[in-house]
Coordinates of C-alpha atoms and ligand atoms in Angstrom, one line a residue:
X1 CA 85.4 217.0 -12.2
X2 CA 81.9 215.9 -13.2
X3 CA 80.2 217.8 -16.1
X4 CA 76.9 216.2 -15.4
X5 CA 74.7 217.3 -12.8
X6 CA 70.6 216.6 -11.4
X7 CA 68.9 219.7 -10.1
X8 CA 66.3 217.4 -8.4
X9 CA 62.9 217.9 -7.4
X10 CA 62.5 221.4 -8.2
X11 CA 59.6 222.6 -8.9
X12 CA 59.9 224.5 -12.7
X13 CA 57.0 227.5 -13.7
X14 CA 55.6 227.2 -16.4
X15 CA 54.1 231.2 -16.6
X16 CA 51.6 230.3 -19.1
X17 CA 49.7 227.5 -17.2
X18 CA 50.7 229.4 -13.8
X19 CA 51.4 225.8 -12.6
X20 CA 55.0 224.7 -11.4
X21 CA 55.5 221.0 -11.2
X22 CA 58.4 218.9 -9.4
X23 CA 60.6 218.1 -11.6
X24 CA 64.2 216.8 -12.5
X25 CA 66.4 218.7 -14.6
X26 CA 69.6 217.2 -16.2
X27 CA 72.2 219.0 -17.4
X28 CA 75.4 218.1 -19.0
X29 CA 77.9 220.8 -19.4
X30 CA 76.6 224.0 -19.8
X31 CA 73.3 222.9 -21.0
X32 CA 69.8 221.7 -20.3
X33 CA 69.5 217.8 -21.6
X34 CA 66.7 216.4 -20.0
X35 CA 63.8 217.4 -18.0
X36 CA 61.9 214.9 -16.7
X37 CA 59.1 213.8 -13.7
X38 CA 61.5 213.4 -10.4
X39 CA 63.1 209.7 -10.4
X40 CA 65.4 210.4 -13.3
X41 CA 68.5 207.8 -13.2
X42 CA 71.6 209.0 -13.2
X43 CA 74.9 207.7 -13.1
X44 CA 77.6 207.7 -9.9
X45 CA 79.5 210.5 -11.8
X46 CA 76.2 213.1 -11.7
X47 CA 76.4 215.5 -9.2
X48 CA 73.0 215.6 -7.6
X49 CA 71.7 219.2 -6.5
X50 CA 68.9 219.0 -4.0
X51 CA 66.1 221.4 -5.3
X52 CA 63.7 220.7 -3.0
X53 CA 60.9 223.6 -1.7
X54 CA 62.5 225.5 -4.6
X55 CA 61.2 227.1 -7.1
X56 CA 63.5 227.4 -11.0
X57 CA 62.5 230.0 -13.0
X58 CA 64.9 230.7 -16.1
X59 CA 67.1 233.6 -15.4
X60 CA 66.2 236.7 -15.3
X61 CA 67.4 238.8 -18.7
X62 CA 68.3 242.8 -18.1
X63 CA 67.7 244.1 -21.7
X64 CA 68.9 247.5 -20.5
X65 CA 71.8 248.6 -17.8
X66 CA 75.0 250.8 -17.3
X67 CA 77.5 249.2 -15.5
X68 CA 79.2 252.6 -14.7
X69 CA 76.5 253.4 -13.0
X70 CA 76.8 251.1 -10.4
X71 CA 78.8 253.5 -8.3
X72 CA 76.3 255.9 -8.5
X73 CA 73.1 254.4 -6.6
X74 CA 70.9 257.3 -5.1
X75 CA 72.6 259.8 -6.0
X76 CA 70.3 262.6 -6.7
X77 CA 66.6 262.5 -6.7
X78 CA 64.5 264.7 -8.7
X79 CA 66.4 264.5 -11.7
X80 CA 64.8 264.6 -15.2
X81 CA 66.8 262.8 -17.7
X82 CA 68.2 265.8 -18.8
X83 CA 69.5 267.1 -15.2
X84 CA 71.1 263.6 -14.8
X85 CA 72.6 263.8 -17.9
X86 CA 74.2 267.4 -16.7
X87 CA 74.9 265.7 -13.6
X88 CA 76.8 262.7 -15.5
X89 CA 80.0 264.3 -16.0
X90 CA 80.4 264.9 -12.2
X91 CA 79.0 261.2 -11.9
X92 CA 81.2 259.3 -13.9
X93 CA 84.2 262.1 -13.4
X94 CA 87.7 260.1 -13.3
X95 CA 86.9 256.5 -13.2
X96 CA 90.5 254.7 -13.3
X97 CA 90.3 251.2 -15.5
X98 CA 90.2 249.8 -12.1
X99 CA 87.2 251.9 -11.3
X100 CA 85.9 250.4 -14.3
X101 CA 86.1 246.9 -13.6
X102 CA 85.1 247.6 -10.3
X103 CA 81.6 248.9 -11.5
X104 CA 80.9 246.0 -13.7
X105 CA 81.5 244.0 -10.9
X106 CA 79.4 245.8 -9.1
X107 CA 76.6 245.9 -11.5
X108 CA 77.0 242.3 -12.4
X109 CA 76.9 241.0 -8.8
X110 CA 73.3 243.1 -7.9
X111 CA 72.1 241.2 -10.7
X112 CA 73.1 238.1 -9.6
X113 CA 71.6 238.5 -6.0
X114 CA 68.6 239.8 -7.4
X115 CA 67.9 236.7 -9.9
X116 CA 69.2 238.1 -13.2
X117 CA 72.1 235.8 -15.2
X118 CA 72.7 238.3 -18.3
X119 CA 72.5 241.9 -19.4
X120 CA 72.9 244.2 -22.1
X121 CA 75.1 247.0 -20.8
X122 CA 75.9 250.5 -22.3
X123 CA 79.3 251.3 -20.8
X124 CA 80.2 255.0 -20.8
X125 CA 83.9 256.0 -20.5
X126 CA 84.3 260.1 -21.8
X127 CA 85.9 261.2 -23.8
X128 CA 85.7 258.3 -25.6
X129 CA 85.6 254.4 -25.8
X130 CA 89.0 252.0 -25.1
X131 CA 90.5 249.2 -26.2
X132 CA 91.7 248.7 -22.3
X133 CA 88.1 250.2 -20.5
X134 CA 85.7 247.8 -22.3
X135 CA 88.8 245.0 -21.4
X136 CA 87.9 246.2 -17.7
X137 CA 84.4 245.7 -18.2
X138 CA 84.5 242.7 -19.8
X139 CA 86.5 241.3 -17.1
X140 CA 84.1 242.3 -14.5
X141 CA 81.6 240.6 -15.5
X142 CA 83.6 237.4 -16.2
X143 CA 85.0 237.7 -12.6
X144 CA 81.1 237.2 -11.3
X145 CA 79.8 234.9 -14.1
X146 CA 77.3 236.8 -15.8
X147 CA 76.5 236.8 -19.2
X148 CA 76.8 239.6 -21.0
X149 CA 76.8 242.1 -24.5
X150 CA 79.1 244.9 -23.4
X151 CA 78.3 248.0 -25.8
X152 CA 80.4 250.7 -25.5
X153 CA 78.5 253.8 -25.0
X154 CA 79.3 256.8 -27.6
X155 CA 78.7 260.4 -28.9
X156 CA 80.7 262.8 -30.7
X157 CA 78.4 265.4 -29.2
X158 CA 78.0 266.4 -25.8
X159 CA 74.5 266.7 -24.0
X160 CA 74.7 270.8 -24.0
X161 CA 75.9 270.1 -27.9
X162 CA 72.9 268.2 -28.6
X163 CA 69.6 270.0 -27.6
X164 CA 69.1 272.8 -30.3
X165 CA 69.7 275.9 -28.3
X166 CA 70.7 275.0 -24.7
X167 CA 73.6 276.3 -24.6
X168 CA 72.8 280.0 -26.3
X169 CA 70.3 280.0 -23.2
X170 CA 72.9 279.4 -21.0
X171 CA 74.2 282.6 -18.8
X172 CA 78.0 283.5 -20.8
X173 CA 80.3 282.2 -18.1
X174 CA 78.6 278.7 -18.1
X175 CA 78.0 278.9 -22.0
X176 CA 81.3 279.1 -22.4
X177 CA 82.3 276.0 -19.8
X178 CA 79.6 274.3 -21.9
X179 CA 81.4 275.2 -25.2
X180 CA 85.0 274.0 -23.7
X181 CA 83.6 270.5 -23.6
X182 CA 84.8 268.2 -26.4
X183 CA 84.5 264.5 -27.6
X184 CA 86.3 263.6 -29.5
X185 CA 86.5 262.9 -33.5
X186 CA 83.7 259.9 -34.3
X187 CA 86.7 258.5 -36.3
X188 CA 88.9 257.6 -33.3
X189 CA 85.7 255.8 -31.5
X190 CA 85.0 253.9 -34.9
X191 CA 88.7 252.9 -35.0
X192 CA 88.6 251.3 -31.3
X193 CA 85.9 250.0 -31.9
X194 CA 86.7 248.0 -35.6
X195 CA 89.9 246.7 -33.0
X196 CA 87.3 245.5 -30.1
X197 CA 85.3 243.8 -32.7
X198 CA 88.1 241.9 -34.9
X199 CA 89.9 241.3 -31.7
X200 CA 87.8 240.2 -29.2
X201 CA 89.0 237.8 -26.8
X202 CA 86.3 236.7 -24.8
X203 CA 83.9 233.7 -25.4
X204 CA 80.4 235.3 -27.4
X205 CA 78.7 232.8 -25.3
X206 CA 79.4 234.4 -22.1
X207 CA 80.3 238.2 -23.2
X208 CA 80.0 239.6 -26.4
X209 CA 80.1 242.7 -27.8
X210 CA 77.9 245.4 -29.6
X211 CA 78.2 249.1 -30.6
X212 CA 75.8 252.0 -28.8
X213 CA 75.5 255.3 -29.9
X214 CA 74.0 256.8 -27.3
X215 CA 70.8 258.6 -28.4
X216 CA 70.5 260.4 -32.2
X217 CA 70.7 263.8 -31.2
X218 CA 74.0 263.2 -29.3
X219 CA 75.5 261.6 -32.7
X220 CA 76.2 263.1 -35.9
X221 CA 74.4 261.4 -38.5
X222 CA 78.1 260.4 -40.3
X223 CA 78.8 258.2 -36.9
X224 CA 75.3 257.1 -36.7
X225 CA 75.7 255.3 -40.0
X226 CA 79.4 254.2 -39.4
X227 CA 78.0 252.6 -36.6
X228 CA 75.4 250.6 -38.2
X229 CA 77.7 249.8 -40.7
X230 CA 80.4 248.3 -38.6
X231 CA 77.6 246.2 -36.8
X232 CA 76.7 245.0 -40.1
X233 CA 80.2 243.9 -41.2
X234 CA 80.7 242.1 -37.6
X235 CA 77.3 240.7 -37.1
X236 CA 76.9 242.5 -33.8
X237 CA 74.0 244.1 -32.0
X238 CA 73.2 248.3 -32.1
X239 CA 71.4 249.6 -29.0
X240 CA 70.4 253.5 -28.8
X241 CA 68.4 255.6 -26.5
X242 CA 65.3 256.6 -28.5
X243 CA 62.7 259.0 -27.8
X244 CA 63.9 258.5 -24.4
X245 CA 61.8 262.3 -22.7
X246 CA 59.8 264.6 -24.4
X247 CA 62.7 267.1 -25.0
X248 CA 64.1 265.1 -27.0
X249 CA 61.0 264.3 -29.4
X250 CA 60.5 268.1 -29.4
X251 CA 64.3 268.7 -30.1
X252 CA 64.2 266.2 -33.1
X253 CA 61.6 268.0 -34.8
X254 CA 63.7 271.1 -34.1
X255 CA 66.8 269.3 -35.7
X256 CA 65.4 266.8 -38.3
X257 CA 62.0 268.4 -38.9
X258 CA 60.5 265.1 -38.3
X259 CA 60.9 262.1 -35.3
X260 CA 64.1 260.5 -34.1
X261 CA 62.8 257.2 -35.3
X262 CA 61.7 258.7 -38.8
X263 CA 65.4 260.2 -39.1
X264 CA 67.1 256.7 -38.4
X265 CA 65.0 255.5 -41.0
X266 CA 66.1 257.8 -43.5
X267 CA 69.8 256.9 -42.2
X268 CA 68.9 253.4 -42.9
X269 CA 69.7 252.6 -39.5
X270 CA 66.7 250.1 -38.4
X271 CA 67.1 246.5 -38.4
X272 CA 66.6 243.5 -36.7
X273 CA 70.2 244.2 -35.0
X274 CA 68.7 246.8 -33.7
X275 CA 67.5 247.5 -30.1
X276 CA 65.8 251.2 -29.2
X277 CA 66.0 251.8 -25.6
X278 CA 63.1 253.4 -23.8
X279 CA 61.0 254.6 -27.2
X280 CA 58.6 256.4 -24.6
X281 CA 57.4 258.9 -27.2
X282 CA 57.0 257.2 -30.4
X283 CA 53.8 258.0 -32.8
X284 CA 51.9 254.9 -34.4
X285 CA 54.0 255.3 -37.5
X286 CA 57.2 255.9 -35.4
X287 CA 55.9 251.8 -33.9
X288 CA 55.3 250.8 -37.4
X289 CA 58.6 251.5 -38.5
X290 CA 60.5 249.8 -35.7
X291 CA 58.2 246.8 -36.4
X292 CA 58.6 246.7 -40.1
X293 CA 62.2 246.8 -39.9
X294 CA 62.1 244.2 -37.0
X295 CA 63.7 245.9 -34.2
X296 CA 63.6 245.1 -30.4
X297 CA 62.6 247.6 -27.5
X298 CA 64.1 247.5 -24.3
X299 CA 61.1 248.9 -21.9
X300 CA 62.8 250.1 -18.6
X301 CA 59.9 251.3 -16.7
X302 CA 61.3 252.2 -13.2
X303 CA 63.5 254.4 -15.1
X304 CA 60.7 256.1 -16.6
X305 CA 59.3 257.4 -13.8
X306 CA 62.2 257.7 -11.5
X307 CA 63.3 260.4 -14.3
X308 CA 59.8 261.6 -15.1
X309 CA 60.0 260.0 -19.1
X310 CA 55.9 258.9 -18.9
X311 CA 54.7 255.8 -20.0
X312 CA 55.8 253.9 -23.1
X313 CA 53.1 252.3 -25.1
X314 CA 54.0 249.0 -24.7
X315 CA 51.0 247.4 -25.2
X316 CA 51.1 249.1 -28.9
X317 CA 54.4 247.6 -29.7
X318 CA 53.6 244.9 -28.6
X319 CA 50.3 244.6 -31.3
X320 CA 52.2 245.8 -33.6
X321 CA 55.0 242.7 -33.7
X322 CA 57.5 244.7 -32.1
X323 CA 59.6 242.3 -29.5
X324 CA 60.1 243.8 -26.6
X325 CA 62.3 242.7 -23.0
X326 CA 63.1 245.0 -19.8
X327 CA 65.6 246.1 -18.5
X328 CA 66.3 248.4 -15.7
X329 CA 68.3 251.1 -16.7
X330 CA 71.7 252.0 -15.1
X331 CA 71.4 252.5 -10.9
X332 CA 72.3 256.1 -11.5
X333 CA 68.9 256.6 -12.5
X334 CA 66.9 253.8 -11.8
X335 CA 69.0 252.7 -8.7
X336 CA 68.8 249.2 -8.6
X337 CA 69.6 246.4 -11.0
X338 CA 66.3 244.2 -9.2
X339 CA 64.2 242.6 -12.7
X340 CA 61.4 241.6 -10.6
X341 CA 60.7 245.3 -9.2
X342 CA 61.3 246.1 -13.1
X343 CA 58.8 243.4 -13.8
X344 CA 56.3 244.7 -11.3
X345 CA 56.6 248.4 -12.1
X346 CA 56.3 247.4 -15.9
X347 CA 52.7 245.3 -15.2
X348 CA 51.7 248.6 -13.5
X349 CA 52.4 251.4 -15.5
X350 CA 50.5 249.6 -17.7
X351 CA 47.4 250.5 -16.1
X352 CA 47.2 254.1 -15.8
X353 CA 47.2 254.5 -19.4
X354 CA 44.1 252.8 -19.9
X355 CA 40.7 252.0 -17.2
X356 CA 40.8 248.9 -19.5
X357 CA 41.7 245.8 -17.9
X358 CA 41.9 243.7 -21.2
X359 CA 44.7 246.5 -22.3
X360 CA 46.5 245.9 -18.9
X361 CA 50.3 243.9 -19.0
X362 CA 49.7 240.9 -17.6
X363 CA 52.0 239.0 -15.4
X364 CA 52.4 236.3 -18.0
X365 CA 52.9 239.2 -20.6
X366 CA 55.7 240.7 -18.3
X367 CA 57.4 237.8 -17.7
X368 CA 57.8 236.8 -21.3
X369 CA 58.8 240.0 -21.7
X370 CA 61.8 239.9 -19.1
X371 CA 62.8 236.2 -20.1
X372 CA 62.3 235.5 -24.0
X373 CA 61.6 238.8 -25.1
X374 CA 65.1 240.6 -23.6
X375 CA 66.8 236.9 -24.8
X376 CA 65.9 238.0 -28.2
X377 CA 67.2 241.6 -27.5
X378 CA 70.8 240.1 -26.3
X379 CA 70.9 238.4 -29.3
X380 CA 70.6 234.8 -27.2
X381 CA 67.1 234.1 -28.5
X382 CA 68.2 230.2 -29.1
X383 CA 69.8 229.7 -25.8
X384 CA 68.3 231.5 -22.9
X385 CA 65.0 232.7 -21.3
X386 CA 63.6 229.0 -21.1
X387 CA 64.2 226.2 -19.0
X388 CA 64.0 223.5 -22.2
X389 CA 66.2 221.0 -23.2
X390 CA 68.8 222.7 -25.8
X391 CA 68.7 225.9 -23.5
X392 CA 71.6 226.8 -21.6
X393 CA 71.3 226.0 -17.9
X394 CA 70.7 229.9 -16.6
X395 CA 69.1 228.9 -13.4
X396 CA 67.4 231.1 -10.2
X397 CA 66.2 228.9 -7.4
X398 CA 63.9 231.0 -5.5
X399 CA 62.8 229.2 -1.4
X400 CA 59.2 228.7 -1.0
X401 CA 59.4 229.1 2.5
X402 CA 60.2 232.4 1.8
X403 CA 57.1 234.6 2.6
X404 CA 56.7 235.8 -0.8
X405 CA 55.6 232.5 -1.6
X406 CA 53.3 231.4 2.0
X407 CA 51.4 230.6 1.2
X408 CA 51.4 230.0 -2.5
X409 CA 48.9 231.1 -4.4
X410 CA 49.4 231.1 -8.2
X411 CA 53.2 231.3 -8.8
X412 CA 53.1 233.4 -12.3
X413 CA 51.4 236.1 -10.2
X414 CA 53.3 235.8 -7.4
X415 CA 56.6 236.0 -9.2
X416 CA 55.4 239.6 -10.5
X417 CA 53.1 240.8 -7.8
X418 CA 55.2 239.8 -4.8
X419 CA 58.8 238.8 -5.8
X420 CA 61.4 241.3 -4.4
X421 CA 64.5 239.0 -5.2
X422 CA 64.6 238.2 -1.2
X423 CA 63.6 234.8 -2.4
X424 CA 66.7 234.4 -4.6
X425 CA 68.5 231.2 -3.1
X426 CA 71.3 230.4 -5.8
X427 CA 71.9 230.9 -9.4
X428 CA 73.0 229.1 -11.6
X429 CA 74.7 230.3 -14.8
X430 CA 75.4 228.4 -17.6
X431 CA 75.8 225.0 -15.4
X432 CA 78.1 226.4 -13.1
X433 CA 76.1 227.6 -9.2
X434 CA 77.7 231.2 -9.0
X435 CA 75.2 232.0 -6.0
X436 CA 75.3 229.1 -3.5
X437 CA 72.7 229.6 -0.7
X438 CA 72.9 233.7 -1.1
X439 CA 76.9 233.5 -1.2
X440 CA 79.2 233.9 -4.6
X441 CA 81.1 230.9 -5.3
X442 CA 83.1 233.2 -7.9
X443 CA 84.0 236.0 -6.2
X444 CA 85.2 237.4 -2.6
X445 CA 82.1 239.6 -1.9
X446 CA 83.6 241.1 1.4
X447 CA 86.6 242.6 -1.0
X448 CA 84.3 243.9 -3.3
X449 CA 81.8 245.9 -0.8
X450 CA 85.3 247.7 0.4
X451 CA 86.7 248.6 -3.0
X452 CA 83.5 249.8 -3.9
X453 CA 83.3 251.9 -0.3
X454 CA 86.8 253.2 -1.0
X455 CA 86.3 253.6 -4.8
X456 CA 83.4 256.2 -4.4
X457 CA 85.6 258.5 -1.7
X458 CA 88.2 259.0 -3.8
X459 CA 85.9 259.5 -6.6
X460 CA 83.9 261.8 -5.3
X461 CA 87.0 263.8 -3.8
X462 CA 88.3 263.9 -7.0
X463 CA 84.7 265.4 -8.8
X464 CA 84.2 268.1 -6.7
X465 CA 85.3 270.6 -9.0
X466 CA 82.8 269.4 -11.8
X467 CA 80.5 268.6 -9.6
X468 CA 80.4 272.2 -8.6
X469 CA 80.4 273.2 -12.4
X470 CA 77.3 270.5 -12.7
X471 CA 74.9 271.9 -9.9
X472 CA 75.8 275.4 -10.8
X473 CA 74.4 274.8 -14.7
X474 CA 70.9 272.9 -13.1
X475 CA 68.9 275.7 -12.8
X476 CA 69.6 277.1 -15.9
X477 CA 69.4 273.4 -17.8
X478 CA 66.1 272.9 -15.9
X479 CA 64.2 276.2 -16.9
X480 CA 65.1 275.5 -20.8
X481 CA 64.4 271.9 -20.9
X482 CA 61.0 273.0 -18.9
X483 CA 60.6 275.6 -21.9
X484 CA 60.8 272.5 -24.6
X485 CA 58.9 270.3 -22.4
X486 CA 55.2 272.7 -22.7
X487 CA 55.8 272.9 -26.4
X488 CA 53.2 270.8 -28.4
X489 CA 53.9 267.8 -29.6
X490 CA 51.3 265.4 -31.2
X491 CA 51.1 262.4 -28.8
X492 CA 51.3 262.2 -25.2
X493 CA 53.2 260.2 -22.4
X494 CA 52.9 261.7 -19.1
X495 CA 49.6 261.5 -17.0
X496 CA 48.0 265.5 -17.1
X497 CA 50.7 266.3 -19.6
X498 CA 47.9 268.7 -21.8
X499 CA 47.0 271.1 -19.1
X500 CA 50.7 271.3 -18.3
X501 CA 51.7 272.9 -21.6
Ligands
ZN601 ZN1 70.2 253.9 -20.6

C-alpha cells in the first residue's frame, strides 16, 4: 500500500489572514511534505484525495477531557462542581476494564465526529490507578485513532476528605458513610504508576502518558511532590485541577493560609511540564507565578458555566505569557466533547467580563488557542496544530456546502461563530482518513452505540445503592459549600458575585 497521498484542491485557513486558498497538500507517511498552489505532480503510486468544496483546518486539540465521563452525558443538571463531585462516586460506580475501554472509545469517537484528532484525558478509576485500566484506556483510543496523553487521575483524599470541615457539618449517619470512604495509600498509586511509565507500550506519537493529581486539596502534599518528581525523572507531562470554584480558593486559604497556586509553588511543583486546568480564580500574582515558571492552562469554558465556576481571566494569562489551549472538560459536566462549541463559548465569555471590545477573545485568538496553544499543552508543540510542512497530517475536512458556510463570509469567523461540527466531512489523523464521509474507517460504530446502551443499564443498576447514598448527602453538601462560597475572598469570577456574599 501507498504511503504517499494528494489531498487536492482543498481550500486551507489560514486564521490570521481569514483567507483560505485552494490548495494541494502532500503527504508522505504520516506527515505533511509539501503544500503547494493546486497542479502539484505526483507520481502513479500517490493516492489522490479529492478535496474539493472542502475546507482543512488542522485538527482540533482538546487540552482538557475525562474519558470516564463519556458514559455520563446529561446526567444531572444544576450541579456545582462540588455536587458533581458528590455525585461522582455513583457516576463512575463499578466500571469493569471493559467499561473502561468502552468510555475511551466513546470519548474518543465524539471527538472525532466533532473535528477533534487528540486530547489530553484525566482518567479516573477509584480507588486507585491500574496497570490494566489505563491499558483499557489506552486501547480505546488506539481502537478509533486518536491521539492521545492518558493521565491517570489521582488522590489519596477523597472530596468530603478535602474541603476543611465538610464532613463535621455533615448530619452523624452520613458523616460517618463519609468517613468509611478510603483511597488508598499515595505509595501504591506512585508504584503503578513508575510501572506505566518505564513500561509503556504504546507509540508516544499516538498515546502517551502523563501523571494527574487531581486538584491540591484532594492530594497530600507528600504525593503532590512524588508526583512531580516522577514526571521529572520520565520526562512526562503533570495536569491538575487548579482553582477550579471558589470553594476551593476559599478552602486553600483555610488549609495553606495562602492560594493553591502559591502552595504548589512552595512545593516546587510549577514548571513548564506543567498544565493547571481551569485556574478560574487565580490573583495577578497567582498568573505571575504560572507564567514565570512557564506553565500551560487548559481554559474549558463550557464547563465553567455549566458548573457555575465564573469566568477565567484569560485574557490576563494570556498578557502575561501564559500559553493557554481548551479543552472541554469530561461530558459528565460539560456534556459534549464538541471544540468548536468550546471555541465559541470561550470567545464569549470573554465579553461579559469587560464592555471593552479591544479586551474581547477574538476568533483568531480562540483558534490559536484550540490548535497551537492546547498542541503545546499535549506536549506536541512540534508536530500538531498547523497544517505546515514537518507537521503531522491531523486533518478535518469541513463541506462548504454545508450551511454553516452559505454563503461564506470570512472563514476565521465563521469557524468560531457558526461551526457546530455538522460540517465535519472526514478526518484525517496522522495520514491515515479515520472519518470517511461521516463514517469510521477504524471502528464498527453500530457495535459501539449498543455497548454503550447496554453498558450504562447495567451500570446504573449496579449504582443504585450509592447513588441513593449520593443524593441523600446533596443537600447537606450544597448548604456548606453555599456557606464557603459567600465568604470573602479578594478577587472575583462570577458576574453579581459581591452582592451575593
Ligand atoms: Zn477536569
Amino acid at each position: 500500500m501507498t504511503n504517499t497521498r494528494l489531498i487536492r484542491g482543498g481550500r486551507i485557513l489560514d486564521a490570521r489572514t481569514h483567507r483560505a486558498e485552494a490548495r494541494d497538500m502532500l503527504i508522505i507517511g504520516e506527515r505533511i511534505a509539501d503544500i503547494a498552489p493546486p497542479g502539484l505532480t505526483v507520481n502513479d503510486e500517490t493516492e489522490i484525495i479529492n478535496a474539493d468544496g472542502m475546507l482543512l483546518i488542522p485538527g482540533l486539540v482538546n487540552a482538557h477531557t475525562h474519558g470516564h465521563g463519556s458514559l455520563a452525558k446529561g446526567m444531572g443538571d444544576r450541579w456545582t462542581l462540588e455536587l458533581l463531585l458528590n455525585a461522582n462516586p455513583w457516576l463512575n460506580d463499578g466500571q469493569t476494564l471493559e467499561d473502561k475501554h468502552l468510555a475511551a472509545k466513546l470519548n474518543a469517537a465524539e471527538m472525532v465526529l466533532k473535528g477533534a484528532t487528540a486530547a489530553y484525558d484525566l482518567f479516573f478509576e477509584f480507588p486507585q490507578v491500574t496497570r490494566e485500566g489505563i491499558d483499557a484506556i489506552a486501547r480505546g483510543y488506539q481502537s478509533v485513532g486518536l491521539r492521545a496523553v492518558v493521565a491517570p487521575m489521582m488522590a489519596d483524599r477523597t472530596f468530603y476528605q478535602a474541603i476543611p470541615g465538610l464532613i463535621d457539618a455533615l448530619p452523624t449517619q452520613q458523616a460517618d458513610r463519609a468517613r468509611s470512604f478510603k483511597l488508598n495509600e499515595y505509595q501504591s498509586s506512585i508504584e503503578v504508576c513508575r510501572d506505566l511509565l518505564t513500561n509503556w507500550p504504546y507509540d508516544r506519537s499516538q498515546v502517551r502518558p502523563a501523571l494527574a493529581p487531581t486538584v491540591p486539596l484532594h492530594c497530600s502534599d507528600p504525593f503532590i511532590t512524588a508526583c512531580g518528581d516522577l514526571a521529572e525523572e520520565f520526562d512526562v507531562g503533570l495536569h491538575m485541577h487548579l482553582a477550579e470554584s471558589k470553594i476551593q480558593a476559599v478552602s486553600a486559604m483555610q488549609r495553606y493560609g495562602k492560594t493553591l497556586t502559591a502552595h504548589l509553588a512552595d512545593l516546587n511543583f510549577l514548571g513548564p511540564r506543567f498544565t493547571a486546568a481551569h485556574f478560574v480564580w487565580p490573583d495577578a500574582d497567582d498568573i505571575s507565578r504560572m507564567a514565570d515558571a512557564g506553565c500551560s492552562v487548559a481554559h474549558n469554558p463550557g464547563s465553567n458555566l455549566r458548573l457555575g465556576s465564573g469566568i477565567a481571566p484569560i485574557r490576563a494569562m494570556r498578557e502575561r505569557g501564559l500559553c493557554v489551549g481548551i479543552g472541554t472538560d469530561g461530558s459528565s459536566c460539560s456534556d459534549n466533547q464538541n471544540m468548536f462549541e468550546a471555541m465559541r463559548i470561550g470567545a464569549f465569555a470573554s465579553r461579559v467580563v469587560s464592555p471593552d471590545p479591544e479586551t474581547w477573545i477574538s476568533t483568531e485568538d480562540v483558534i490559536d488557542m484550540a490548535t497551537r496553544g492546547s498542541a503545546a499543552v499535549l506536549g506536541f508543540e512540534n508536530d500538531i496544530g498547523q497544517l505546515a510542512p514537518g507537521y503531522l497530517a491531523d486533518v478535518v475536512f469541513l463541506d462548504l456546502t454545508n450551511i454553516n458556510y452559505v454563503p461564506l463570509n470570512d472563514p476565521t469567523h465563521q469557524l468560531v461563530l457558526n461551526e457546530d461540527s455538522s460540517a465535519v466531512h472526514s478526518v484525517m489523523i496522522g495520514g491515515k482518513m479515520v472519518l470517511r464521509d461521516r463514517k469510521f474507517t477504524t471502528f464498527d460504530y453500530a457495535s459501539l452505540i449498543r455497548e454503550a446502551q447496554d453498558a450504562v443499564e447495567r451500570l446504573r443498576h449496579g449504582a443504585h445503592e450509592m447513588r441513593q447514598f449520593s443524593e441523600a448527602m446533596e443537600s447537606a453538601v450544597g448548604r456548606f459549600c453555599i456557606g464557603l462560597a459567600r465568604a470573602p475572598y479578594h478577587v472575583h469570577r462570577l458576574y453579581n458575585e459581591q452582592s451575593f456574599i
